[in-house]
Coordinates of C-alpha atoms in Angstrom, one line a residue:
X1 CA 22.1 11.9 23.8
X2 CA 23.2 8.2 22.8
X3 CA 25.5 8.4 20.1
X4 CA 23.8 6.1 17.5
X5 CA 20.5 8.8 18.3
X6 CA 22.9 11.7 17.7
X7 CA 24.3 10.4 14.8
X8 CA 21.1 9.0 13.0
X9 CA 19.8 13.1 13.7
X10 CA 22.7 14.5 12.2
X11 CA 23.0 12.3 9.5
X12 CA 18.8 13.3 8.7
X13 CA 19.9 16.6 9.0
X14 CA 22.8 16.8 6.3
X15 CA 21.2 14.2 4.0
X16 CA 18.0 12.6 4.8
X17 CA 15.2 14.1 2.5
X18 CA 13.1 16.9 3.9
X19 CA 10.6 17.5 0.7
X20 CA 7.9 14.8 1.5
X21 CA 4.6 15.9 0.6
X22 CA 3.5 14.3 3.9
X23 CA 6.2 16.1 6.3
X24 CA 4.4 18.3 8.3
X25 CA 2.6 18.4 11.7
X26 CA -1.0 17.8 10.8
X27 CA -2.1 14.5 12.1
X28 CA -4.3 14.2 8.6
X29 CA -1.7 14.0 6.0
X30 CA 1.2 11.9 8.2
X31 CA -1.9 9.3 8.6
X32 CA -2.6 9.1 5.6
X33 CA 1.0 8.9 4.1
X34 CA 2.0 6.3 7.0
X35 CA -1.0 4.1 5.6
X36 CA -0.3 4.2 2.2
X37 CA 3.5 3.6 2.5
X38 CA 2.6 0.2 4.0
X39 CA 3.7 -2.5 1.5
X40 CA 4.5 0.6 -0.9
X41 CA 7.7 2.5 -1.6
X42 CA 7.7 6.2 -1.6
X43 CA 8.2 6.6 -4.9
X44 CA 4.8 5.2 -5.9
X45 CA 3.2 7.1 -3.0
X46 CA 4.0 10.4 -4.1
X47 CA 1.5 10.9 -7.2
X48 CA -1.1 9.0 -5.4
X49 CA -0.7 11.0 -2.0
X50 CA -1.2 14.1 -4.0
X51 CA -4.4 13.4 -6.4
X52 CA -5.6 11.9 -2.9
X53 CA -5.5 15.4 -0.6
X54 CA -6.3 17.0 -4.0
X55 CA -9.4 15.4 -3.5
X56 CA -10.1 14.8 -0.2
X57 CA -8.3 17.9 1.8
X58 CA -9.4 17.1 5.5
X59 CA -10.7 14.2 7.5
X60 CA -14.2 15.4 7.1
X61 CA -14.2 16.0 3.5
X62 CA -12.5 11.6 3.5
X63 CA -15.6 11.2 5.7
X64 CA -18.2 12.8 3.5
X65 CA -17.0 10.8 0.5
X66 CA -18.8 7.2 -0.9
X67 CA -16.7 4.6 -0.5
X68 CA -16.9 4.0 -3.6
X69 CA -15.4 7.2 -4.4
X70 CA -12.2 6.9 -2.2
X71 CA -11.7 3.2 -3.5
X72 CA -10.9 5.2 -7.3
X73 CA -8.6 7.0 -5.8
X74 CA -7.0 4.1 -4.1
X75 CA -7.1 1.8 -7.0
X76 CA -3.5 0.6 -8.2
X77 CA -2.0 1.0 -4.7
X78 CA -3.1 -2.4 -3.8
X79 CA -3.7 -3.9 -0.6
X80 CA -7.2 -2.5 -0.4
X81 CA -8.7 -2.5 2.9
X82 CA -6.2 -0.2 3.9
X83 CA -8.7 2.3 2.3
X84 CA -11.9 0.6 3.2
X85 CA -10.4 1.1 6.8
X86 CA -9.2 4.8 5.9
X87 CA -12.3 5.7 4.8
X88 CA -14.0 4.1 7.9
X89 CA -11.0 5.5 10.2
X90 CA -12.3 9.3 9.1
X91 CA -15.7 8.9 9.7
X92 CA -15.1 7.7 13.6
X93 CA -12.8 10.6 13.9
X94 CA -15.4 12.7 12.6
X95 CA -18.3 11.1 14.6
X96 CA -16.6 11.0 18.1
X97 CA -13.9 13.5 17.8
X98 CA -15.4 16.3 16.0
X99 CA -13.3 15.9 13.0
X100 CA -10.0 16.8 15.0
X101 CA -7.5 13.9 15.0
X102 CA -7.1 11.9 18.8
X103 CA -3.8 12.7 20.5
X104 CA -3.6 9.5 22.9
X105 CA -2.3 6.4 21.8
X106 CA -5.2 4.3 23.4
X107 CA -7.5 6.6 20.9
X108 CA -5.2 5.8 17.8
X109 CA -4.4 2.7 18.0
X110 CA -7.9 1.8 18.4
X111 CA -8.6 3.3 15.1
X112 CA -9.4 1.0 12.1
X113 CA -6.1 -0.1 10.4
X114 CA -3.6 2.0 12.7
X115 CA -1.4 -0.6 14.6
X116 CA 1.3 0.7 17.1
X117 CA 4.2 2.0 14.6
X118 CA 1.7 4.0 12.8
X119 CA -0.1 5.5 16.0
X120 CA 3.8 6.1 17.7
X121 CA 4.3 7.4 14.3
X122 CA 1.5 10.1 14.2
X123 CA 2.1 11.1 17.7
X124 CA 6.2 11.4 17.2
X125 CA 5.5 13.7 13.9
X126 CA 2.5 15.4 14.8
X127 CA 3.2 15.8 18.7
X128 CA 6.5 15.2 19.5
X129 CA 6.0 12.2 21.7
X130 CA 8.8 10.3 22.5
X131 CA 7.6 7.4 20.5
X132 CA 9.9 4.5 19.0
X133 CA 8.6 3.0 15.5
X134 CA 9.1 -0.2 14.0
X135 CA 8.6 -0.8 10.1
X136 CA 10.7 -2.5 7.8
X137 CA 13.5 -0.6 7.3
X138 CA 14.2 -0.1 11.5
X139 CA 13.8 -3.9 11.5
X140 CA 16.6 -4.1 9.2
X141 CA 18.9 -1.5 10.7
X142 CA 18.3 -2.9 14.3
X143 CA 19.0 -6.4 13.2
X144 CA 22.3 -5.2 11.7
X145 CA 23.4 -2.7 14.1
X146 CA 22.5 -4.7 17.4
X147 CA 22.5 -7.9 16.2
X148 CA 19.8 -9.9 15.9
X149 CA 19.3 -12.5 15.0
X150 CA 16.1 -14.6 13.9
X151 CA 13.1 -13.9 11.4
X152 CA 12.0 -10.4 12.3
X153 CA 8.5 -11.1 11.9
X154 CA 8.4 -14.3 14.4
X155 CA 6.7 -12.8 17.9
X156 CA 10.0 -13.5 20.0
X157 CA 11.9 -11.5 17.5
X158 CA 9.3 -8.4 17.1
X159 CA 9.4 -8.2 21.0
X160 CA 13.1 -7.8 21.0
X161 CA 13.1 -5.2 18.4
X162 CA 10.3 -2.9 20.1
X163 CA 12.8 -3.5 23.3
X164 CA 15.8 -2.6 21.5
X165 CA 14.0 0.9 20.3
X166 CA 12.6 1.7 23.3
X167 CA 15.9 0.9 25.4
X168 CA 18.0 3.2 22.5
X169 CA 15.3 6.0 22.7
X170 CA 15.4 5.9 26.5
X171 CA 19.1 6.4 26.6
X172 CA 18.6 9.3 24.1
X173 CA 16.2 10.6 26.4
X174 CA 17.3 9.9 29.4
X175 CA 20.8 12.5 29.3
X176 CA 19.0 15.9 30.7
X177 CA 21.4 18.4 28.5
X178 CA 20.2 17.4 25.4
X179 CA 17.0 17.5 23.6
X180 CA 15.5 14.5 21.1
X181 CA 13.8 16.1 17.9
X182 CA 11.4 12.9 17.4
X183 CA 10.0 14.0 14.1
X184 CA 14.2 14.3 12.8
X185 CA 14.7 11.4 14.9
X186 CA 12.2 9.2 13.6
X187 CA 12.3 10.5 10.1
X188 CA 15.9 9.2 10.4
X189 CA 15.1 6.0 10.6
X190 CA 13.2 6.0 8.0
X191 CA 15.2 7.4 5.2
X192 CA 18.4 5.8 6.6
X193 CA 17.1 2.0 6.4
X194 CA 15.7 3.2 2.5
X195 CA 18.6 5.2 1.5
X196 CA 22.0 3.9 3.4
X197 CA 20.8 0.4 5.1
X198 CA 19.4 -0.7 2.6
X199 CA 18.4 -4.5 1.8
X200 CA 21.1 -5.3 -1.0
X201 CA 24.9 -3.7 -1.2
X202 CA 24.2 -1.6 1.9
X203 CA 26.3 1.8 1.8
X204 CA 28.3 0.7 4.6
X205 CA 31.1 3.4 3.6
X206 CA 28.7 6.5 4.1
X207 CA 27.4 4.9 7.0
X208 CA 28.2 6.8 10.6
X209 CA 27.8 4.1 12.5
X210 CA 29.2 1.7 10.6
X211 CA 32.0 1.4 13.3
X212 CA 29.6 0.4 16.1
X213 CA 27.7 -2.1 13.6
X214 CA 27.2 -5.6 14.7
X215 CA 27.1 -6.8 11.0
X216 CA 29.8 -4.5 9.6
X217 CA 31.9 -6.0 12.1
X218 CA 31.5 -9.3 12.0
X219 CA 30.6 -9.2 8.1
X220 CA 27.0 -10.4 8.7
X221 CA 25.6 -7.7 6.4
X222 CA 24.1 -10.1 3.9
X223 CA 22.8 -12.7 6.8
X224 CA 20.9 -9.8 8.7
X225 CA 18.0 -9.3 8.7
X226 CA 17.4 -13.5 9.3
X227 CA 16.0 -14.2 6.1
X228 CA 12.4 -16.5 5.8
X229 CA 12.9 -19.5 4.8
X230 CA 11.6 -20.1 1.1
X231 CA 8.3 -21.7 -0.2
X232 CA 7.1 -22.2 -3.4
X233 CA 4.6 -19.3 -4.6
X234 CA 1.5 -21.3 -5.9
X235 CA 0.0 -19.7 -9.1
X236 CA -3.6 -19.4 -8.9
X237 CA -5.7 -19.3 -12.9
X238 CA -8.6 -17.3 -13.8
X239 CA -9.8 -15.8 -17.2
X240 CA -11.1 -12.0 -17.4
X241 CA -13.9 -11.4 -19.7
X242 CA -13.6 -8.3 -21.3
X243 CA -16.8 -8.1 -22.9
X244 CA -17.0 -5.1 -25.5
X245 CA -20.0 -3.2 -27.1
X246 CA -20.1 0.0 -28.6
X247 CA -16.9 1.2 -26.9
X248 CA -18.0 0.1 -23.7
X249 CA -16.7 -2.6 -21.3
X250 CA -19.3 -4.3 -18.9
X251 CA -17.6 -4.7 -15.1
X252 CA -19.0 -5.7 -12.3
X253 CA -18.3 -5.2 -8.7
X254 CA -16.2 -7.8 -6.3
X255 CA -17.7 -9.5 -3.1
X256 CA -16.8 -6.9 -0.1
X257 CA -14.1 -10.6 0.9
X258 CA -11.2 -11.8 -1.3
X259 CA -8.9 -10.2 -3.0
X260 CA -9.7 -6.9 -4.7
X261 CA -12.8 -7.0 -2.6
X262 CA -15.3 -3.9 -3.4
X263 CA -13.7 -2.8 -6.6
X264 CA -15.1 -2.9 -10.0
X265 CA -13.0 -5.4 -12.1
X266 CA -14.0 -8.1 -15.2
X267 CA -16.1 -10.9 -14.8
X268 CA -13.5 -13.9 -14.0
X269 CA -14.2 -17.3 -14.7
X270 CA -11.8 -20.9 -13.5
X271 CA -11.8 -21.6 -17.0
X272 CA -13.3 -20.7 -20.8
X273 CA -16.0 -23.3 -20.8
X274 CA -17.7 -21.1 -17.4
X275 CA -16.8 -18.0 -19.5
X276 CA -19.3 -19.7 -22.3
X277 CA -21.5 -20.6 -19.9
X278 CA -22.1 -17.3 -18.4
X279 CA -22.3 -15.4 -21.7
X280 CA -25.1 -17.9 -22.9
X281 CA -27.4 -17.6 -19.8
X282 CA -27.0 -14.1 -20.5
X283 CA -29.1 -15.6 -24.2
X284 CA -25.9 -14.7 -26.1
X285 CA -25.5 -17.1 -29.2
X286 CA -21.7 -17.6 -29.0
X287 CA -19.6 -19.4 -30.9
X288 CA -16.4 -19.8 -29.5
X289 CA -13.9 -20.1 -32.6
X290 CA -15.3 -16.6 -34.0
X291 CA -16.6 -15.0 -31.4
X292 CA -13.6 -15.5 -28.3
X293 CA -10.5 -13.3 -29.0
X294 CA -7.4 -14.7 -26.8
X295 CA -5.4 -11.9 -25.7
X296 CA -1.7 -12.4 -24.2
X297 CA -1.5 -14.2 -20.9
X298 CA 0.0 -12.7 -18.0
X299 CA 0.6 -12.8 -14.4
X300 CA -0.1 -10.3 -11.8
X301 CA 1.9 -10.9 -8.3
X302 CA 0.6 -11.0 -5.4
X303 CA 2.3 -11.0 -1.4
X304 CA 1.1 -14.6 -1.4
X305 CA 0.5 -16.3 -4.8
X306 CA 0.9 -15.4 -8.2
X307 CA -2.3 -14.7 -10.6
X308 CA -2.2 -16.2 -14.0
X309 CA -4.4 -13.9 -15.9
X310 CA -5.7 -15.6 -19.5
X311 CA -8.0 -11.9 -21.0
X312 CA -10.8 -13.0 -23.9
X313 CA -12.0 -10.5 -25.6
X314 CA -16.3 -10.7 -26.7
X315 CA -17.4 -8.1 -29.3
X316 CA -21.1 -8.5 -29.0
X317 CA -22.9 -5.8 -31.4
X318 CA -26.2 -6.8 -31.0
X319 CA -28.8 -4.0 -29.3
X320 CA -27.8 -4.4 -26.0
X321 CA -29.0 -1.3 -23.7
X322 CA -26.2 0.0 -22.2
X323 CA -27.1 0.0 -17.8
X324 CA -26.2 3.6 -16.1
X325 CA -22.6 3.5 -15.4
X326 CA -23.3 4.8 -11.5
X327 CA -25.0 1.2 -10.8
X328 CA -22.5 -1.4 -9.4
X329 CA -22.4 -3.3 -12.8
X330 CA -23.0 -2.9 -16.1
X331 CA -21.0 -1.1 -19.3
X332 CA -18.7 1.6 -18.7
X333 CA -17.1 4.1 -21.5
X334 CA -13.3 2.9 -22.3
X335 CA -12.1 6.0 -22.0
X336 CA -13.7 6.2 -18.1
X337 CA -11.5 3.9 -16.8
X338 CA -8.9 5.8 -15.2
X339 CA -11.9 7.6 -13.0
X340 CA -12.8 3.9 -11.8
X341 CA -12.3 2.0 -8.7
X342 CA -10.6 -0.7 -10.3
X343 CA -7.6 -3.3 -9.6
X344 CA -4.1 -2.9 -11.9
X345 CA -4.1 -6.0 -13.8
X346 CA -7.7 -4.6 -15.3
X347 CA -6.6 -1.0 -15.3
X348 CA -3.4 -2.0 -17.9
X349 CA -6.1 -3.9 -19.8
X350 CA -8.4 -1.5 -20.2
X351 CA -5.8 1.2 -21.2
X352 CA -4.6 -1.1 -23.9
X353 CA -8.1 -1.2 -25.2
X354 CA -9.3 2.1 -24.8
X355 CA -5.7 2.8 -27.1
X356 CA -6.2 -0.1 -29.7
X357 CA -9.0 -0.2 -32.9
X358 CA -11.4 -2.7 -31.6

C-alpha cells in the first residue's frame, strides 16, 4: 500500500471520527449526508440530518412526500435546489429502480444533483469501490501535499487533481499483499483536510505526512491551495414586508427561479415607495409615518453578493379574513414558523416577532 494511503488509514483509524450519523453502508443516508454537506460544515448538518431521516426514513417515504414538505425540512441549510433535486432524485430511484439505490456509476451520476465525488462517494462507502473523491478539503490536502499549484477550481487544475487521486489510489491498489478499506480510506480524507489540514494554522506537527509534504517543505502552507483572486462582493437591496394581523404574518411563495426559489418568504419590494404601492392596491389606506414600523437593517450573505435586508413592519387590524395556511400565500400563525418552508433571514425575523409584544 503507498505510504501516504497507509498513513491517512491509520491516522482515520486512531483519530478520525467514527460517530457520524451518516457512517454506515446504506446508499440512502450517505446520499443524503454527501448532499447536504455540500457548501455546509458538519456541524450544521448534524441536527438537520437527524429531524430529516426522522421524517423521511427511506427513499420511498423522500419520494412520497410534497415538495413542499421536504423544502421545511430543508429550510436554513441554504442552497436550495439541492433539495428540489433530492426530492426529485428519490422519486427516479423509486420509479425505475424499485426504490433500491443504483450501484453503477453511469446510474448515479446520472441522478439529479449527484456529480462524480458524490457518486465515487456512495459507491466507496456503500460498496467498497475503489473510488477516488474530490471535495474541498482533498483539493486542499492534494495541493499541499503534491504541490500544486493554480486555482483549484479552474478546469486544468480539477483535471490534475482527479489525476493525482486516481494515480495515489492506484498505487495503493495496485501492491497485491495489502488490502485498501475505501470507506476508512476515503473517510480519511475527509476528516483529515477538516480536522489536521485545515485552511488556516494547519496542524502540521500532528500531521504524518508532514515529512513527505510539498508545502511543509518548502513552507508554502499558506500559498496552497492557489488562492482566487479577490473581487468586490456587490450588495444587492430589498425591503421585507412583514405584514401582521391578528398574530399572523401573510407570506407568499418564491418564483420556482432565483434565489430561495419555491420557499415561502415576505413579500420584498426594491424600495418603500413599491412596498406602499403594493399595500394600497391591496385597498389598504396607509399612511406611512404611522402606519410603517422600520425594523433594524441587516445583511444576509450570500456565495455571490451580499443582501441588504431593510424589514417594515404593517399592523393592519381591520377585518381581514385570514386565507387557509395550506394555500401557497396568505397569513400564517407566528408561532408556525419553524414548521415552514422558509429562507433564514425570514426565519430569524419571524422568531423575533413571534417572541416580541406586537
Amino acid at each position: 500500500m503507498s505510504n501516504f494511503v497507509q498513513k491517512l488509514c491509520a491516522w482515520q483509524q486512531a483519530h478520525g471520527r467514527h460517530d457520524l450519523p451518516w457512517q454506515s453502508t446504506d446508499p440512502y443516508r450517505v446520499w443524503l449526508s454527501e448532499i447536504m454537506l455540500q457548501q455546509t460544515q458538519v456541524a450544521t448538518v448534524i441536527d438537520y440530518y437527524k429531524r430529516f431521516l426522522e421524517r423521511f426514513p427511506t427513499i420511498s417515504e423522500l419520494a412520497s412526500a410534497e415538495q413542499s414538505e421536504v423544502m421545511s425540512y430543508w429550510a436554513g441549510l441554504g442552497y436550495y435546489a439541492r433539495a428540489r433535486n433530492l426530492h426529485r432524485c428519490a422519486q427516479i430511484v423509486v420509479e425505475q429502480y424499485g426504490g433500491v439505490f443504483p450501484r453503477e456509476y453511469e446510474d448515479i451520476v446520472a441522478l439529479p444533483g449527484i456529480g462524480r465525488s458524490t457518486a465515487h462517494a456512495i459507491m466507496a462507502f456503500c460498496y467498497g469501490a475503489p473510488t477516488p473523491i474530490m471535495d474541498g478539503n482533498v483539493k486542499r490536502l492534494f495541493t499541499r501535499y503534491y504541490g500544486i499549484k493554480g486555482v483549484t477550481s479552474t478546469a486544468a487544475v480539477e483535471k490534475q487533481l482527479w489525476s493525482q487521486a486516481e494515480k495515489t489510489l492506484n498505487e495503493a491498489l495496485g501492491d497485491e499483499h495489502t488490502h485498501v478499506d475505501m470507506a476508512c480510506y476515503t473517510q480519511a480524507l475527509m476528516d483529515f483536510g477538516s480536522l489536521i489540514c485545515t485552511r488556516s494554522k494547519p496542524l502540521c506537527d500532528d500531521c504524518p505526512v508532514a515529512g513527505s509534504c510539498y508545502a511543509k517543505t518548502h513552507n508554502l502552507q499558506k500559498e496552497l491551495p492557489t488562492s482566487k483572486a479577490r473581487k468586490t462582493t456587490p450588495t444587492r437591496h430589498t425591503v421585507m414586508l412583514l405584514l401582521v394581523h391578528d398574530n399572523h404574518i401573510w407570506l407568499e411563495q418564491r418564483p420556482q427561479q432565483g434565489i430561495w426559489s419555491g420557499l415561502l418568504s415576505l413579500p420584498s419590494f426594491d424600495d418603500t415607495e413599491a412596498l406602499i404601492h403594493y399595500l394600497q392596491n391591496q385597498g389598504m389606506a396607509i399612511n406611512p409615518a404611522k402606519d410603517l414600523i422600520k425594523l433594524a437593517a441587516f445583511e444576509h450573505i450570500f456565495s455571490h453578493f451580499k443582501l441588504h435586508i431593510q424589514p417594515i413592519l404593517v399592523k393592519t387590524t381591520g377585518a381581514q379574513s385570514l386565507l387557509d395556511s395550506s394555500s401557497k400565500q396568505g397569513y400564517y400563525h407566528l408561532h408556525s414558523w419553524q414548521t415552514l418552508p422558509i429562507p433564514k433571514p425570514v426565519s430569524t425575523l419571524l422568531e423575533t416577532l413571534a417572541t416580541t409584544d406586537i
